[in-house]
Amino acid sequence: MPGINRTGPKKAASPIANQHAVKNDAKNVEPPKVNNDRLQLSGEAQNIEELFQSLSAIDEIDSKKVESIRRAIKKGEMPVDYQVLANKILELSDDFDDHRKE
C-alpha cells in the first residue's frame, strides 16, 4: 500500500524460500556409503552344499521296492555277493573321505 512505512522487525522468509534452500543443501550431501558385506563358506560347508545338490538330483526311493528286496535277501531268494558289496562300501567310503579332505 502506498504511503505506509513499515517499521519493526522484518518478517521471516516464506516457507517456499526455505524449501529452496533445503533442496540446494540436498544436492551437496554425499550419498550414504554401502558396505560390501560378503559371506565366505568353509570347505566343509561347501561340501555339504554340493551333497545337498547331489541328493536333490537323486530320484525318490521306492520304499516298497526296497522292502521287497530286503525280504527276498532274507529268504535267500536273491543272492548277494558279499565280497562285491564290501568292495563297493569301501569305494564309497574312500570317495567320501576324499571329499572331506578337499
mmCIF file of N, CA and C in Angstrom:
data_model
loop_
_atom_site.group_PDB
_atom_site.id
_atom_site.type_symbol
_atom_site.label_atom_id
_atom_site.label_comp_id
_atom_site.label_asym_id
_atom_site.label_seq_id
_atom_site.Cartn_x
_atom_site.Cartn_y
_atom_site.Cartn_z
ATOM 1 N N MET A 1 0.845 -1.175 0.000
ATOM 2 C CA MET A 1 0.000 0.000 0.000
ATOM 3 C C MET A 1 0.892 1.240 0.000
ATOM 4 N N PRO A 2 0.574 2.154 -0.848
ATOM 5 C CA PRO A 2 1.390 3.354 -0.907
ATOM 6 C C PRO A 2 1.203 4.214 0.334
ATOM 7 N N GLY A 3 2.287 4.808 0.764
ATOM 8 C CA GLY A 3 2.246 5.726 1.884
ATOM 9 C C GLY A 3 2.409 5.073 3.240
ATOM 10 N N ILE A 4 2.452 3.776 3.313
ATOM 11 C CA ILE A 4 2.634 3.113 4.612
ATOM 12 C C ILE A 4 4.093 2.729 4.716
ATOM 13 N N ASN A 5 4.701 3.194 5.747
ATOM 14 C CA ASN A 5 6.080 2.826 6.025
ATOM 15 C C ASN A 5 6.085 1.733 7.068
ATOM 16 N N ARG A 6 6.766 0.718 6.779
ATOM 17 C CA ARG A 6 6.834 -0.377 7.741
ATOM 18 C C ARG A 6 7.966 -0.104 8.700
ATOM 19 N N THR A 7 7.676 -0.266 9.918
ATOM 20 C CA THR A 7 8.695 -0.180 10.946
ATOM 21 C C THR A 7 8.612 -1.443 11.756
ATOM 22 N N GLY A 8 9.680 -1.818 12.339
ATOM 23 C CA GLY A 8 9.672 -3.025 13.150
ATOM 24 C C GLY A 8 10.464 -4.122 12.460
ATOM 25 N N PRO A 9 10.454 -5.304 13.084
ATOM 26 C CA PRO A 9 11.276 -6.398 12.559
ATOM 27 C C PRO A 9 10.773 -6.879 11.202
ATOM 28 N N LYS A 10 11.725 -7.398 10.440
ATOM 29 C CA LYS A 10 11.362 -7.975 9.146
ATOM 30 C C LYS A 10 10.609 -9.264 9.377
ATOM 31 N N LYS A 11 9.763 -9.580 8.449
ATOM 32 C CA LYS A 11 9.050 -10.854 8.521
ATOM 33 C C LYS A 11 10.019 -11.971 8.164
ATOM 34 N N ALA A 12 9.744 -13.147 8.695
ATOM 35 C CA ALA A 12 10.565 -14.309 8.365
ATOM 36 C C ALA A 12 10.377 -14.649 6.901
ATOM 37 N N ALA A 13 11.377 -15.269 6.337
ATOM 38 C CA ALA A 13 11.296 -15.676 4.942
ATOM 39 C C ALA A 13 10.159 -16.665 4.761
ATOM 40 N N SER A 14 9.614 -16.678 3.583
ATOM 41 C CA SER A 14 8.485 -17.568 3.324
ATOM 42 C C SER A 14 8.936 -19.024 3.365
ATOM 43 N N PRO A 15 8.035 -19.945 3.666
ATOM 44 C CA PRO A 15 8.383 -21.373 3.687
ATOM 45 C C PRO A 15 8.904 -21.856 2.337
ATOM 46 N N ILE A 16 8.441 -21.259 1.259
ATOM 47 C CA ILE A 16 8.906 -21.674 -0.060
ATOM 48 C C ILE A 16 10.387 -21.382 -0.210
ATOM 49 N N ALA A 17 10.824 -20.233 0.282
ATOM 50 C CA ALA A 17 12.247 -19.895 0.204
ATOM 51 C C ALA A 17 13.067 -20.888 1.012
ATOM 52 N N ASN A 18 12.563 -21.307 2.176
ATOM 53 C CA ASN A 18 13.282 -22.292 2.999
ATOM 54 C C ASN A 18 13.368 -23.640 2.292
ATOM 55 N N GLN A 19 12.321 -24.016 1.592
ATOM 56 C CA GLN A 19 12.353 -25.285 0.871
ATOM 57 C C GLN A 19 13.410 -25.261 -0.220
ATOM 58 N N HIS A 20 13.526 -24.130 -0.858
ATOM 59 C CA HIS A 20 14.543 -23.993 -1.905
ATOM 60 C C HIS A 20 15.934 -24.186 -1.315
ATOM 61 N N ALA A 21 16.158 -23.629 -0.150
ATOM 62 C CA ALA A 21 17.464 -23.764 0.496
ATOM 63 C C ALA A 21 17.742 -25.218 0.847
ATOM 64 N N VAL A 22 16.731 -25.933 1.295
ATOM 65 C CA VAL A 22 16.904 -27.332 1.651
ATOM 66 C C VAL A 22 17.258 -28.132 0.406
ATOM 67 N N LYS A 23 16.611 -27.838 -0.698
ATOM 68 C CA LYS A 23 16.911 -28.558 -1.933
ATOM 69 C C LYS A 23 18.363 -28.350 -2.340
ATOM 70 N N ASN A 24 18.849 -27.123 -2.222
ATOM 71 C CA ASN A 24 20.242 -26.864 -2.572
ATOM 72 C C ASN A 24 21.176 -27.636 -1.658
ATOM 73 N N ASP A 25 20.860 -27.699 -0.364
ATOM 74 C CA ASP A 25 21.698 -28.435 0.570
ATOM 75 C C ASP A 25 21.696 -29.926 0.224
ATOM 76 N N ALA A 26 20.566 -30.459 -0.208
ATOM 77 C CA ALA A 26 20.466 -31.879 -0.522
ATOM 78 C C ALA A 26 21.362 -32.245 -1.695
ATOM 79 N N LYS A 27 21.576 -31.326 -2.605
ATOM 80 C CA LYS A 27 22.436 -31.606 -3.747
ATOM 81 C C LYS A 27 23.885 -31.786 -3.315
ATOM 82 N N ASN A 28 24.265 -31.131 -2.249
ATOM 83 C CA ASN A 28 25.646 -31.176 -1.793
ATOM 84 C C ASN A 28 25.934 -32.333 -0.845
ATOM 85 N N VAL A 29 24.902 -33.026 -0.407
ATOM 86 C CA VAL A 29 25.079 -34.136 0.525
ATOM 87 C C VAL A 29 25.514 -35.370 -0.245
ATOM 88 N N GLU A 30 26.551 -36.063 0.243
ATOM 89 C CA GLU A 30 27.016 -37.283 -0.405
ATOM 90 C C GLU A 30 26.077 -38.428 -0.071
ATOM 91 N N PRO A 31 25.870 -39.327 -1.021
ATOM 92 C CA PRO A 31 25.015 -40.484 -0.730
ATOM 93 C C PRO A 31 25.685 -41.366 0.316
ATOM 94 N N PRO A 32 24.885 -42.100 1.085
ATOM 95 C CA PRO A 32 25.483 -42.971 2.107
ATOM 96 C C PRO A 32 26.351 -44.042 1.460
ATOM 97 N N LYS A 33 27.409 -44.380 2.129
ATOM 98 C CA LYS A 33 28.312 -45.403 1.616
ATOM 99 C C LYS A 33 27.733 -46.780 1.921
ATOM 100 N N VAL A 34 27.875 -47.684 0.980
ATOM 101 C CA VAL A 34 27.344 -49.032 1.122
ATOM 102 C C VAL A 34 28.486 -49.979 1.466
ATOM 103 N N ASN A 35 28.289 -50.761 2.499
ATOM 104 C CA ASN A 35 29.292 -51.778 2.845
ATOM 105 C C ASN A 35 29.167 -52.945 1.881
ATOM 106 N N ASN A 36 30.262 -53.488 1.498
ATOM 107 C CA ASN A 36 30.259 -54.667 0.628
ATOM 108 C C ASN A 36 30.419 -55.903 1.493
ATOM 109 N N ASP A 37 29.340 -56.295 2.159
ATOM 110 C CA ASP A 37 29.375 -57.484 3.011
ATOM 111 C C ASP A 37 29.516 -58.712 2.133
ATOM 112 N N ARG A 38 30.268 -59.672 2.615
ATOM 113 C CA ARG A 38 30.478 -60.917 1.868
ATOM 114 C C ARG A 38 30.327 -62.091 2.824
ATOM 115 N N LEU A 39 29.908 -63.191 2.267
ATOM 116 C CA LEU A 39 29.767 -64.423 3.028
ATOM 117 C C LEU A 39 30.741 -65.432 2.454
ATOM 118 N N GLN A 40 31.605 -65.947 3.314
ATOM 119 C CA GLN A 40 32.541 -66.966 2.868
ATOM 120 C C GLN A 40 32.211 -68.256 3.606
ATOM 121 N N LEU A 41 32.047 -69.319 2.837
ATOM 122 C CA LEU A 41 31.718 -70.611 3.421
ATOM 123 C C LEU A 41 32.991 -71.425 3.590
ATOM 124 N N SER A 42 33.045 -72.166 4.664
ATOM 125 C CA SER A 42 34.189 -73.045 4.873
ATOM 126 C C SER A 42 34.137 -74.170 3.843
ATOM 127 N N GLY A 43 35.229 -74.887 3.730
ATOM 128 C CA GLY A 43 35.282 -76.013 2.801
ATOM 129 C C GLY A 43 34.227 -77.056 3.118
ATOM 130 N N GLU A 44 34.017 -77.292 4.415
ATOM 131 C CA GLU A 44 33.006 -78.290 4.809
ATOM 132 C C GLU A 44 31.615 -77.830 4.415
ATOM 133 N N ALA A 45 31.328 -76.546 4.601
ATOM 134 C CA ALA A 45 30.009 -76.026 4.232
ATOM 135 C C ALA A 45 29.797 -76.132 2.728
ATOM 136 N N GLN A 46 30.839 -75.886 1.959
ATOM 137 C CA GLN A 46 30.731 -76.019 0.511
ATOM 138 C C GLN A 46 30.482 -77.475 0.128
ATOM 139 N N ASN A 47 31.161 -78.412 0.808
ATOM 140 C CA ASN A 47 30.937 -79.842 0.535
ATOM 141 C C ASN A 47 29.511 -80.237 0.867
ATOM 142 N N ILE A 48 28.996 -79.721 1.970
ATOM 143 C CA ILE A 48 27.613 -80.029 2.358
ATOM 144 C C ILE A 48 26.654 -79.505 1.299
ATOM 145 N N GLU A 49 26.915 -78.294 0.814
ATOM 146 C CA GLU A 49 26.069 -77.731 -0.232
ATOM 147 C C GLU A 49 26.094 -78.609 -1.478
ATOM 148 N N GLU A 50 27.281 -79.084 -1.861
ATOM 149 C CA GLU A 50 27.394 -79.964 -3.029
ATOM 150 C C GLU A 50 26.637 -81.264 -2.802
ATOM 151 N N LEU A 51 26.713 -81.812 -1.584
ATOM 152 C CA LEU A 51 25.991 -83.054 -1.275
ATOM 153 C C LEU A 51 24.484 -82.843 -1.370
ATOM 154 N N PHE A 52 23.993 -81.707 -0.864
ATOM 155 C CA PHE A 52 22.563 -81.424 -0.952
ATOM 156 C C PHE A 52 22.128 -81.309 -2.407
ATOM 157 N N GLN A 53 22.956 -80.691 -3.233
ATOM 158 C CA GLN A 53 22.622 -80.591 -4.654
ATOM 159 C C GLN A 53 22.603 -81.973 -5.300
ATOM 160 N N SER A 54 23.552 -82.825 -4.916
ATOM 161 C CA SER A 54 23.586 -84.189 -5.458
ATOM 162 C C SER A 54 22.355 -84.969 -5.018
ATOM 163 N N LEU A 55 21.981 -84.815 -3.751
ATOM 164 C CA LEU A 55 20.815 -85.533 -3.241
ATOM 165 C C LEU A 55 19.526 -85.080 -3.916
ATOM 166 N N SER A 56 19.444 -83.794 -4.231
ATOM 167 C CA SER A 56 18.228 -83.304 -4.876
ATOM 168 C C SER A 56 18.076 -83.869 -6.291
ATOM 169 N N ALA A 57 19.185 -84.302 -6.889
ATOM 170 C CA ALA A 57 19.138 -84.871 -8.235
ATOM 171 C C ALA A 57 18.750 -86.345 -8.227
ATOM 172 N N ILE A 58 18.817 -86.976 -7.064
ATOM 173 C CA ILE A 58 18.501 -88.408 -6.958
ATOM 174 C C ILE A 58 16.982 -88.590 -6.954
ATOM 175 N N ASP A 59 16.549 -89.598 -7.680
ATOM 176 C CA ASP A 59 15.119 -89.917 -7.684
ATOM 177 C C ASP A 59 14.684 -90.365 -6.299
ATOM 178 N N GLU A 60 13.403 -90.245 -6.054
ATOM 179 C CA GLU A 60 12.871 -90.689 -4.768
ATOM 180 C C GLU A 60 13.062 -92.195 -4.620
ATOM 181 N N ILE A 61 13.217 -92.616 -3.376
ATOM 182 C CA ILE A 61 13.403 -94.036 -3.088
ATOM 183 C C ILE A 61 12.038 -94.711 -3.047
ATOM 184 N N ASP A 62 11.938 -95.804 -3.751
ATOM 185 C CA ASP A 62 10.707 -96.584 -3.756
ATOM 186 C C ASP A 62 10.767 -97.539 -2.569
ATOM 187 N N SER A 63 10.162 -97.123 -1.462
ATOM 188 C CA SER A 63 10.257 -97.911 -0.228
ATOM 189 C C SER A 63 9.640 -99.307 -0.379
ATOM 190 N N LYS A 64 8.621 -99.453 -1.210
ATOM 191 C CA LYS A 64 8.012 -100.779 -1.416
ATOM 192 C C LYS A 64 9.005 -101.705 -2.122
ATOM 193 N N LYS A 65 9.721 -101.165 -3.090
ATOM 194 C CA LYS A 65 10.701 -101.976 -3.808
ATOM 195 C C LYS A 65 11.845 -102.377 -2.873
ATOM 196 N N VAL A 66 12.302 -101.434 -2.061
ATOM 197 C CA VAL A 66 13.380 -101.725 -1.111
ATOM 198 C C VAL A 66 12.952 -102.823 -0.147
ATOM 199 N N GLU A 67 11.755 -102.715 0.346
ATOM 200 C CA GLU A 67 11.258 -103.725 1.291
ATOM 201 C C GLU A 67 11.145 -105.091 0.627
ATOM 202 N N SER A 68 10.713 -105.145 -0.624
ATOM 203 C CA SER A 68 10.596 -106.445 -1.298
ATOM 204 C C SER A 68 11.987 -107.052 -1.523
ATOM 205 N N ILE A 69 12.977 -106.242 -1.815
ATOM 206 C CA ILE A 69 14.350 -106.743 -1.982
ATOM 207 C C ILE A 69 14.894 -107.249 -0.651
ATOM 208 N N ARG A 70 14.606 -106.535 0.428
ATOM 209 C CA ARG A 70 15.055 -106.994 1.764
ATOM 210 C C ARG A 70 14.472 -108.374 2.083
ATOM 211 N N ARG A 71 13.184 -108.506 1.828
ATOM 212 C CA ARG A 71 12.541 -109.799 2.114
ATOM 213 C C ARG A 71 13.143 -110.909 1.266
ATOM 214 N N ALA A 72 13.405 -110.604 -0.001
ATOM 215 C CA ALA A 72 13.981 -111.615 -0.907
ATOM 216 C C ALA A 72 15.374 -112.018 -0.440
ATOM 217 N N ILE A 73 16.175 -111.068 0.041
ATOM 218 C CA ILE A 73 17.519 -111.377 0.539
ATOM 219 C C ILE A 73 17.422 -112.246 1.790
ATOM 220 N N LYS A 74 16.512 -111.880 2.713
ATOM 221 C CA LYS A 74 16.355 -112.648 3.956
ATOM 222 C C LYS A 74 15.907 -114.084 3.678
ATOM 223 N N LYS A 75 15.046 -114.249 2.685
ATOM 224 C CA LYS A 75 14.554 -115.578 2.346
ATOM 225 C C LYS A 75 15.541 -116.378 1.506
ATOM 226 N N GLY A 76 16.603 -115.719 1.061
ATOM 227 C CA GLY A 76 17.580 -116.410 0.223
ATOM 228 C C GLY A 76 17.169 -116.476 -1.234
ATOM 229 N N GLU A 77 16.147 -115.720 -1.596
ATOM 230 C CA GLU A 77 15.662 -115.719 -2.970
ATOM 231 C C GLU A 77 16.514 -114.825 -3.877
ATOM 232 N N MET A 78 17.284 -113.944 -3.285
ATOM 233 C CA MET A 78 18.147 -113.050 -4.058
ATOM 234 C C MET A 78 19.565 -113.211 -3.532
ATOM 235 N N PRO A 79 20.449 -113.777 -4.365
ATOM 236 C CA PRO A 79 21.812 -113.980 -3.886
ATOM 237 C C PRO A 79 22.559 -112.646 -3.766
ATOM 238 N N VAL A 80 23.412 -112.568 -2.746
ATOM 239 C CA VAL A 80 24.224 -111.367 -2.525
ATOM 240 C C VAL A 80 25.686 -111.787 -2.529
ATOM 241 N N ASP A 81 26.476 -111.141 -3.362
ATOM 242 C CA ASP A 81 27.918 -111.377 -3.370
ATOM 243 C C ASP A 81 28.509 -110.404 -2.348
ATOM 244 N N TYR A 82 28.779 -110.916 -1.166
ATOM 245 C CA TYR A 82 29.228 -110.068 -0.060
ATOM 246 C C TYR A 82 30.601 -109.450 -0.325
ATOM 247 N N GLN A 83 31.434 -110.087 -1.119
ATOM 248 C CA GLN A 83 32.733 -109.512 -1.453
ATOM 249 C C GLN A 83 32.550 -108.267 -2.332
ATOM 250 N N VAL A 84 31.670 -108.347 -3.312
ATOM 251 C CA VAL A 84 31.381 -107.193 -4.178
ATOM 252 C C VAL A 84 30.759 -106.066 -3.348
ATOM 253 N N LEU A 85 29.852 -106.418 -2.457
ATOM 254 C CA LEU A 85 29.210 -105.430 -1.590
ATOM 255 C C LEU A 85 30.238 -104.732 -0.703
ATOM 256 N N ALA A 86 31.135 -105.507 -0.083
ATOM 257 C CA ALA A 86 32.162 -104.934 0.782
ATOM 258 C C ALA A 86 33.087 -103.997 -0.010
ATOM 259 N N ASN A 87 33.480 -104.418 -1.209
ATOM 260 C CA ASN A 87 34.336 -103.571 -2.048
ATOM 261 C C ASN A 87 33.636 -102.256 -2.412
ATOM 262 N N LYS A 88 32.358 -102.329 -2.692
ATOM 263 C CA LYS A 88 31.601 -101.125 -3.047
ATOM 264 C C LYS A 88 31.504 -100.179 -1.848
ATOM 265 N N ILE A 89 31.295 -100.737 -0.683
ATOM 266 C CA ILE A 89 31.228 -99.911 0.536
ATOM 267 C C ILE A 89 32.564 -99.216 0.769
ATOM 268 N N LEU A 90 33.660 -99.935 0.610
ATOM 269 C CA LEU A 90 34.986 -99.332 0.785
ATOM 270 C C LEU A 90 35.242 -98.240 -0.261
ATOM 271 N N GLU A 91 34.814 -98.474 -1.481
ATOM 272 C CA GLU A 91 34.986 -97.489 -2.553
ATOM 273 C C GLU A 91 34.215 -96.203 -2.234
ATOM 274 N N LEU A 92 32.986 -96.364 -1.798
ATOM 275 C CA LEU A 92 32.178 -95.198 -1.435
ATOM 276 C C LEU A 92 32.766 -94.466 -0.231
ATOM 277 N N SER A 93 33.304 -95.227 0.711
ATOM 278 C CA SER A 93 33.933 -94.629 1.883
ATOM 279 C C SER A 93 35.155 -93.805 1.480
ATOM 280 N N ASP A 94 35.957 -94.335 0.562
ATOM 281 C CA ASP A 94 37.126 -93.601 0.066
ATOM 282 C C ASP A 94 36.702 -92.310 -0.643
ATOM 283 N N ASP A 95 35.651 -92.398 -1.452
ATOM 284 C CA ASP A 95 35.152 -91.194 -2.141
ATOM 285 C C ASP A 95 34.696 -90.145 -1.135
ATOM 286 N N PHE A 96 34.034 -90.583 -0.090
ATOM 287 C CA PHE A 96 33.560 -89.662 0.939
ATOM 288 C C PHE A 96 34.739 -89.001 1.645
ATOM 289 N N ASP A 97 35.752 -89.788 1.974
ATOM 290 C CA ASP A 97 36.947 -89.241 2.635
ATOM 291 C C ASP A 97 37.666 -88.243 1.743
ATOM 292 N N ASP A 98 37.726 -88.540 0.444
ATOM 293 C CA ASP A 98 38.375 -87.617 -0.494
ATOM 294 C C ASP A 98 37.652 -86.270 -0.516
ATOM 295 N N HIS A 99 36.325 -86.304 -0.463
ATOM 296 C CA HIS A 99 35.556 -85.063 -0.461
ATOM 297 C C HIS A 99 35.791 -84.276 0.828
ATOM 298 N N ARG A 100 35.953 -84.968 1.944
ATOM 299 C CA ARG A 100 36.181 -84.285 3.229
ATOM 300 C C ARG A 100 37.546 -83.608 3.259
ATOM 301 N N LYS A 101 38.538 -84.167 2.564
ATOM 302 C CA LYS A 101 39.893 -83.629 2.577
ATOM 303 C C LYS A 101 40.011 -82.380 1.705
ATOM 304 N N GLU A 102 39.137 -82.203 0.749
ATOM 305 C CA GLU A 102 39.226 -81.065 -0.184
ATOM 306 C C GLU A 102 38.915 -79.771 0.490
#
